[in-house]
Coordinates of C-alpha atoms in Angstrom, one line a residue:
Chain A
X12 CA -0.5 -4.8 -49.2
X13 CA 0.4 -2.6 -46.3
X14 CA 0.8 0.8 -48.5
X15 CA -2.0 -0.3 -50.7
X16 CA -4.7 0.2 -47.5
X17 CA -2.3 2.8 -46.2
X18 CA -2.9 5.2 -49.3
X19 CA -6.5 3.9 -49.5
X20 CA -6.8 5.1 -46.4
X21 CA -5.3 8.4 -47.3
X22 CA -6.9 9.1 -50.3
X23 CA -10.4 9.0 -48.3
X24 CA -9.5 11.7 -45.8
X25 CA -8.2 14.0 -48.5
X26 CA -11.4 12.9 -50.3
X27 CA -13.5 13.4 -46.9
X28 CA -11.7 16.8 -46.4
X29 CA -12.1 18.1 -49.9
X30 CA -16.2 17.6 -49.2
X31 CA -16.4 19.0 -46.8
X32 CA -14.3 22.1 -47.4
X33 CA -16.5 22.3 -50.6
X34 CA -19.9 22.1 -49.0
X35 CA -18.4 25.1 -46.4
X36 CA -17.1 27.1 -49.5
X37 CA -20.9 26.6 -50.9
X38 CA -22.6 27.2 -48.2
X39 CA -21.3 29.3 -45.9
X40 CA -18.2 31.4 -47.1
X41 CA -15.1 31.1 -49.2
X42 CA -12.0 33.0 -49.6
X43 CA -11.2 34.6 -53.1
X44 CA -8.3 36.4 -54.9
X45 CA -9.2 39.7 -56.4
X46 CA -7.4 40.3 -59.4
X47 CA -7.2 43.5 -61.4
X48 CA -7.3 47.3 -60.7
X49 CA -11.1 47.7 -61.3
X50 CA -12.1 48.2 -57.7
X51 CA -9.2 50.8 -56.7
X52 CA -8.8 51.8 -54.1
X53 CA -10.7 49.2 -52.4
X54 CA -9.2 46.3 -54.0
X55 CA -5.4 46.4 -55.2
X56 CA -5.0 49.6 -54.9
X57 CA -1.3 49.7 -56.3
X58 CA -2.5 47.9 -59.7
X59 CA 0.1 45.5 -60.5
X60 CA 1.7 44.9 -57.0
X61 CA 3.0 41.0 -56.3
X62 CA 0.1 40.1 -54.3
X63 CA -3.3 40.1 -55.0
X64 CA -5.9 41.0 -52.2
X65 CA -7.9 38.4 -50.9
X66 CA -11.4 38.5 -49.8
X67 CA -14.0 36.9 -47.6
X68 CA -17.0 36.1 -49.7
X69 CA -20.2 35.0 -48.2
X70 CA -22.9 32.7 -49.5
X71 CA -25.7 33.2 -46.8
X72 CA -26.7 36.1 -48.4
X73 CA -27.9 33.7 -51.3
X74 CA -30.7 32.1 -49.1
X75 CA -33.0 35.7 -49.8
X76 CA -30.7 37.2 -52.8
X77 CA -31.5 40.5 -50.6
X78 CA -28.8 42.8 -51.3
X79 CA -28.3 46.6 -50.4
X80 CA -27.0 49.4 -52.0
X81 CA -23.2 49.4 -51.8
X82 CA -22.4 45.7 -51.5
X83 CA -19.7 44.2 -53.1
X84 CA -20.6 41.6 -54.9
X85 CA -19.0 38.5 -56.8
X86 CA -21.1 37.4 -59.8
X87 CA -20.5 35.1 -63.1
X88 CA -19.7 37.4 -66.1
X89 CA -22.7 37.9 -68.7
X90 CA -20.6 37.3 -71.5
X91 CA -18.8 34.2 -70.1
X92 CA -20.0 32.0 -67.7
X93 CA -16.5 30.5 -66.8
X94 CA -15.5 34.1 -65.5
X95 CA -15.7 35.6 -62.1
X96 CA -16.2 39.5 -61.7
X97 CA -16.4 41.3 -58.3
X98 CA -17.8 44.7 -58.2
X99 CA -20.2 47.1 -56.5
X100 CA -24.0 47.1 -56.9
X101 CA -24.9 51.0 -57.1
X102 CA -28.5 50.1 -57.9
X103 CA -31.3 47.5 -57.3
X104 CA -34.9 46.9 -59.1
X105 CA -36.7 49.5 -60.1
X106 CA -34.2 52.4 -59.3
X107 CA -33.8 54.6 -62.3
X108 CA -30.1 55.5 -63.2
X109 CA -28.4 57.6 -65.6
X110 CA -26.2 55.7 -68.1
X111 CA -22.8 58.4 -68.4
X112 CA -22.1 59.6 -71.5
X113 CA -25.4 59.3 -73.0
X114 CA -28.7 61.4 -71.6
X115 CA -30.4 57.8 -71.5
X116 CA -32.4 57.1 -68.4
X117 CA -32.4 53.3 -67.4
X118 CA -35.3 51.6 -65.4
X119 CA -33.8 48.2 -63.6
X120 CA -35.7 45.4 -64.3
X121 CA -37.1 42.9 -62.1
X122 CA -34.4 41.1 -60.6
X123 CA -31.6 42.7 -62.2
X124 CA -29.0 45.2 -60.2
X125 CA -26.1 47.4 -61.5
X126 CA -22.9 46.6 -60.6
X127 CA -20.0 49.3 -60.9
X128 CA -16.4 49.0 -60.2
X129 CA -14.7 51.6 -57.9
X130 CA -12.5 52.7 -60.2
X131 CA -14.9 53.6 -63.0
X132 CA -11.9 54.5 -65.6
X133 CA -11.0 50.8 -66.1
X134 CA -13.6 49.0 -65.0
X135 CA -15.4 46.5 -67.1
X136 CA -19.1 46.6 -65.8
X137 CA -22.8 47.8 -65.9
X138 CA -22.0 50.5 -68.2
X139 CA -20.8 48.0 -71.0
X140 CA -22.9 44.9 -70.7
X141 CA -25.9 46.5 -68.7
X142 CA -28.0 45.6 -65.7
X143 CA -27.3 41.7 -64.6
X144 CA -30.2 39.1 -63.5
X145 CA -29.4 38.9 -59.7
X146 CA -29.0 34.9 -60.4
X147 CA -25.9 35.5 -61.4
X148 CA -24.2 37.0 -58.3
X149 CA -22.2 34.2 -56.5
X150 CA -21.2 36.0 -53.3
X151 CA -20.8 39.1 -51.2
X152 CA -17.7 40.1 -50.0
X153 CA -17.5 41.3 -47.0
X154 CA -14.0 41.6 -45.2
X155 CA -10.4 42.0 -46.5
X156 CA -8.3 38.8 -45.2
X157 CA -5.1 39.9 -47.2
X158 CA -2.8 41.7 -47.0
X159 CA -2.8 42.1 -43.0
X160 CA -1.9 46.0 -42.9
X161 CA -5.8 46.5 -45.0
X162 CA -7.7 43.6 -43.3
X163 CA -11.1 44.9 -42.0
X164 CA -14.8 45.2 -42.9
X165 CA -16.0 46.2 -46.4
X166 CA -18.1 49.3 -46.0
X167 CA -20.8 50.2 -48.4
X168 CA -20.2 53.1 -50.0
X169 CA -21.5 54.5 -53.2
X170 CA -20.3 57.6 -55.6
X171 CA -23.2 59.9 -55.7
X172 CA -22.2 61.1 -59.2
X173 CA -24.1 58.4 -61.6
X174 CA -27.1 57.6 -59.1
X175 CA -30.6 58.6 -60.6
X176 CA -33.3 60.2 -58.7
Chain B
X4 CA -15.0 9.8 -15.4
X5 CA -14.0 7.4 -17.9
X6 CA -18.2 6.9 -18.8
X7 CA -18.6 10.6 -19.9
X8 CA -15.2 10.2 -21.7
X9 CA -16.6 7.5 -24.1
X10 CA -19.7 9.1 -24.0
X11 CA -18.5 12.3 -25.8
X12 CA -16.5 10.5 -28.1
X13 CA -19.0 8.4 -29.0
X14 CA -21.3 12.0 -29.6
X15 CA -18.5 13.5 -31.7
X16 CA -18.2 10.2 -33.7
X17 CA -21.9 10.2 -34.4
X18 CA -21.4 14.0 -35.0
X19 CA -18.7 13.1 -37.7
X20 CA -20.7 10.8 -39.4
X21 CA -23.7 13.2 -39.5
X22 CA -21.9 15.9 -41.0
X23 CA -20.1 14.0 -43.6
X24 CA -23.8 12.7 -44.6
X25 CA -24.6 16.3 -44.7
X26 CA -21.8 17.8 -46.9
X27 CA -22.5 14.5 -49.0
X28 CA -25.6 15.2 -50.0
X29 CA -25.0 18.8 -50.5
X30 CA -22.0 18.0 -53.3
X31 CA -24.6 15.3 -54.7
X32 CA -27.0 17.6 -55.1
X33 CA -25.4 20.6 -56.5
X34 CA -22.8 18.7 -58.5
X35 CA -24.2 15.9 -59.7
X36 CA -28.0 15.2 -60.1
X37 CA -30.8 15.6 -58.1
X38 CA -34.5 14.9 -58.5
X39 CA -36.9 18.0 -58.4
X40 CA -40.9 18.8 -59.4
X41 CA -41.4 21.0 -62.0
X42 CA -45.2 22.6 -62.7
X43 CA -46.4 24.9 -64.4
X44 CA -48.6 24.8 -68.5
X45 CA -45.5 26.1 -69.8
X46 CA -43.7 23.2 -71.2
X47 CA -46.6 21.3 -72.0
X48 CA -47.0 18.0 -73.7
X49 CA -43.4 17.4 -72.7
X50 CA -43.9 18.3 -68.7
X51 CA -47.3 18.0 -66.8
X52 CA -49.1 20.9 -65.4
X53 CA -49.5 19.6 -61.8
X54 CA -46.2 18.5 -61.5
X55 CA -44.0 15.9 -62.8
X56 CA -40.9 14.3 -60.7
X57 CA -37.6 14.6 -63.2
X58 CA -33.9 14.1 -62.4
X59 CA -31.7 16.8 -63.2
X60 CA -28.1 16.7 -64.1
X61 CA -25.3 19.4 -62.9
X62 CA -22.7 18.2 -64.4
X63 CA -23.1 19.7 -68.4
X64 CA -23.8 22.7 -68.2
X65 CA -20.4 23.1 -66.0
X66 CA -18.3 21.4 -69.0
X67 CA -20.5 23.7 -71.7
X68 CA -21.9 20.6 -73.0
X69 CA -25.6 22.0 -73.0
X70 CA -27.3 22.5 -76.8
X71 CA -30.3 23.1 -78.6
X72 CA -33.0 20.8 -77.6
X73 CA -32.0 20.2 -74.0
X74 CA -34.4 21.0 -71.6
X75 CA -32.6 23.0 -69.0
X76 CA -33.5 24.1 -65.3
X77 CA -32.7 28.0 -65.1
X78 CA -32.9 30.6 -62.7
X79 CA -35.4 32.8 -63.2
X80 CA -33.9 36.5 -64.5
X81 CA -37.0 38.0 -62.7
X82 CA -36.7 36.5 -60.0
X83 CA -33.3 34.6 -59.1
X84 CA -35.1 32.6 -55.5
X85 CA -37.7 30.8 -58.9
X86 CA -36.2 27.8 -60.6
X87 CA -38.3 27.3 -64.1
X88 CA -37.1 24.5 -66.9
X89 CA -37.7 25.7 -70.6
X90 CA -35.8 23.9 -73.7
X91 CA -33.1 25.6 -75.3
X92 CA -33.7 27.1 -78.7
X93 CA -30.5 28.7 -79.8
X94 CA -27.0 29.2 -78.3
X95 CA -24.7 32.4 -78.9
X96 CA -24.5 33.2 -81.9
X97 CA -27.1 31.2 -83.4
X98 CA -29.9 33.2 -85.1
X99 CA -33.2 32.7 -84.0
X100 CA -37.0 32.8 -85.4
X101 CA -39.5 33.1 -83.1
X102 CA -43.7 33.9 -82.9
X103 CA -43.8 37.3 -80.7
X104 CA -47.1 36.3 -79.1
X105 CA -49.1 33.5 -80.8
X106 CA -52.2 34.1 -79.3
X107 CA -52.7 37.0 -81.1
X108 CA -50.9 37.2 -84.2
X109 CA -48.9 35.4 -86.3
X110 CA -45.9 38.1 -86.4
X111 CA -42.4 36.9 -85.8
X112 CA -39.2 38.3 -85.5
X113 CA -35.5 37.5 -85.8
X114 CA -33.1 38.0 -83.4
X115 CA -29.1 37.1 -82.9
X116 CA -28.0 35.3 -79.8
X117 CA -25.6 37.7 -77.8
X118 CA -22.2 36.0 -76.7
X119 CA -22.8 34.1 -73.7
X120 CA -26.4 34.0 -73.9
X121 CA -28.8 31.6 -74.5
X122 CA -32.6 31.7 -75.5
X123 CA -35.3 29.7 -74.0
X124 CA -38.4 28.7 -75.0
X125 CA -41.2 26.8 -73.3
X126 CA -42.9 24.0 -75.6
X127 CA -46.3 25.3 -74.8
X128 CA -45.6 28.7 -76.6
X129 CA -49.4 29.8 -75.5
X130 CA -48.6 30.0 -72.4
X131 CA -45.0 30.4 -71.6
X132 CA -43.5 33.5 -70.5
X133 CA -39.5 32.9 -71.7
X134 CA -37.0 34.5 -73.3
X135 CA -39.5 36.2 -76.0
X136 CA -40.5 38.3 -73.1
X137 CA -37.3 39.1 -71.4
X138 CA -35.0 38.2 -73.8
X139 CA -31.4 36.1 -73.9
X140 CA -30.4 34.8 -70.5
X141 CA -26.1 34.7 -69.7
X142 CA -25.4 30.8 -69.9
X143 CA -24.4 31.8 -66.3
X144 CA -27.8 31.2 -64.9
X145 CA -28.5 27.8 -66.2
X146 CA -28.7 25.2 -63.1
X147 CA -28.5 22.1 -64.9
X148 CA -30.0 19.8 -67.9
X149 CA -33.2 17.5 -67.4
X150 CA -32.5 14.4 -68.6
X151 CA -35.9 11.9 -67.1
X152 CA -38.9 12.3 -66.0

């Protein structure tokens, strides 16, 4: 009777704890692993090294969906909602943009933005599945919190080649 | 002394429980279900125009189990801070017939359901502006399946 209340009794502050640490991670911010070399040399920037870099990802910005130019941004893949991407909006509604490769010029759509990876040679974004409906981002990141010797502030930076006019 | 001691711990209690309420309600409502109003002619005879109360499930569309049929609570693509509930016509790779614009013509056209899209259409096809205007939406931005009113 005695372990019966005593893991009662633990299994509602793990339950307690896990509410609340999910309600902060909703609200507020959350901490996420970035995996892959598509954001080089911002992210990972010895693809394939032990550790992964982790990021602080924060959710107020999901109050206005008011984002800038140069944010890094988390968002649920367009071709799978199960999947996580994180990369860098480059432009916003109603910029014009220049898709590479092709002498196409690309209004953004009402509430849609292009997101770009840093390292455009392997990086799956924008450029293959098109502008995404800002509904989809999830987060922005905003700081490195791993590893220690590149923790800091995100700073937005775009590649002027690509922009439109 | 000892008055202000229980005092604050009596606060932080009440603090505690407050919170706990809080982050409660917040993993009931994204999570699980919540009751919203919905208005708007689009999805008429099935919704009201001036508003109708409905409860709205989270937990479906997070296990995939949302079909054809189900009327679903979306995030707008043109705007992502507007919430509007259409039904589901087709899922990926489902083929789909629709009227372009029934108040004018009786022209339709047939398009395939990208992978990881869905396409919504409002009952009241008169007056709903849904995926025949901008197209599939990513599964991504559904928020959750209507299941009363």
């Amino acid at each position: 009777m005695g372990t019966q209340n005593f893991l009662w009794n633990v299994a509602k502050k793990y339950f307690t704890f896990g509410i609340i640490g999910l309600t902060i991670s909703d609200r507020y911010a959350s901490i996420l692993p970035v995996r892959g070399s598509s954001m080089s040399p911002t992210f990972n920037p010895h693809g394939g090294s032990l550790t992964d870099d982790y990021v602080l990802v924060e959710k107020l910005c999901l109050e206005k969906y008011k984002f800038s130019l140069g944010d890094v941004v988390v968002f649920r893949s367009p071709s799978d909602y199960k999947e996580k991407h994180i990369k860098r909006i480059t432009a916003l509604p109603g910029d014009w943009i220049r898709t590479p490769h092709s002498n196409d010029i690309l209004t953004i759509p009402e509430g849609h933005c292009w997101v770009v990876g840093d390292n455009s040679a392997s990086s799956l974004d924008s450029r293959s599945f098109g502008p995404i409906p800002l509904g989809l981002v999830q987060g922005r990141a905003t700081h490195i919190v791993w590893p220690p010797q590149r923790m800091g502030k995100l700073d937005r930076k775009i590649e002027l080649e690509g922009l439109g006019f | 002394m000892g008055k202000w001691k229980t005092l604050a711990k009596a606060a932080i209690e009440l603090a505690a429980i407050v919170a706990k309420f809080i982050c409660l309600y917040h993993v009931t409502d994204s999570y699980l279900f919540s009751p919203t109003i919905v208005s708007g002619p689009s999805m008429l005879p099935t919704l009201n125009m001036t508003g109708d109360v409905i409860l709205a499930e989270y937990v479906s569309h997070r296990l995939g189990k949302v079909g054809p049929g189900d009327v679903v609570l979306v995030r707008s693509p043109e705007n992502p801070r507007k919430t509007i509930s259409k039904r589901i016509v087709g899922m990926e790779g489902d083929t789909v017939t629709y009227l372009v614009d029934p108040n004018f013509s009786l022209r339709s056209r047939t398009i395939m359901v990208p992978k990881g899209h869905v396409w919504i259409q409002g009952d009241n096809m008169y007056a709903s502006k849904d995926s025949r205007h901008y197209g599939p939406i990513p599964y991504g931005l559904i928020l959750g399946k209507v299941f009363c009113r």
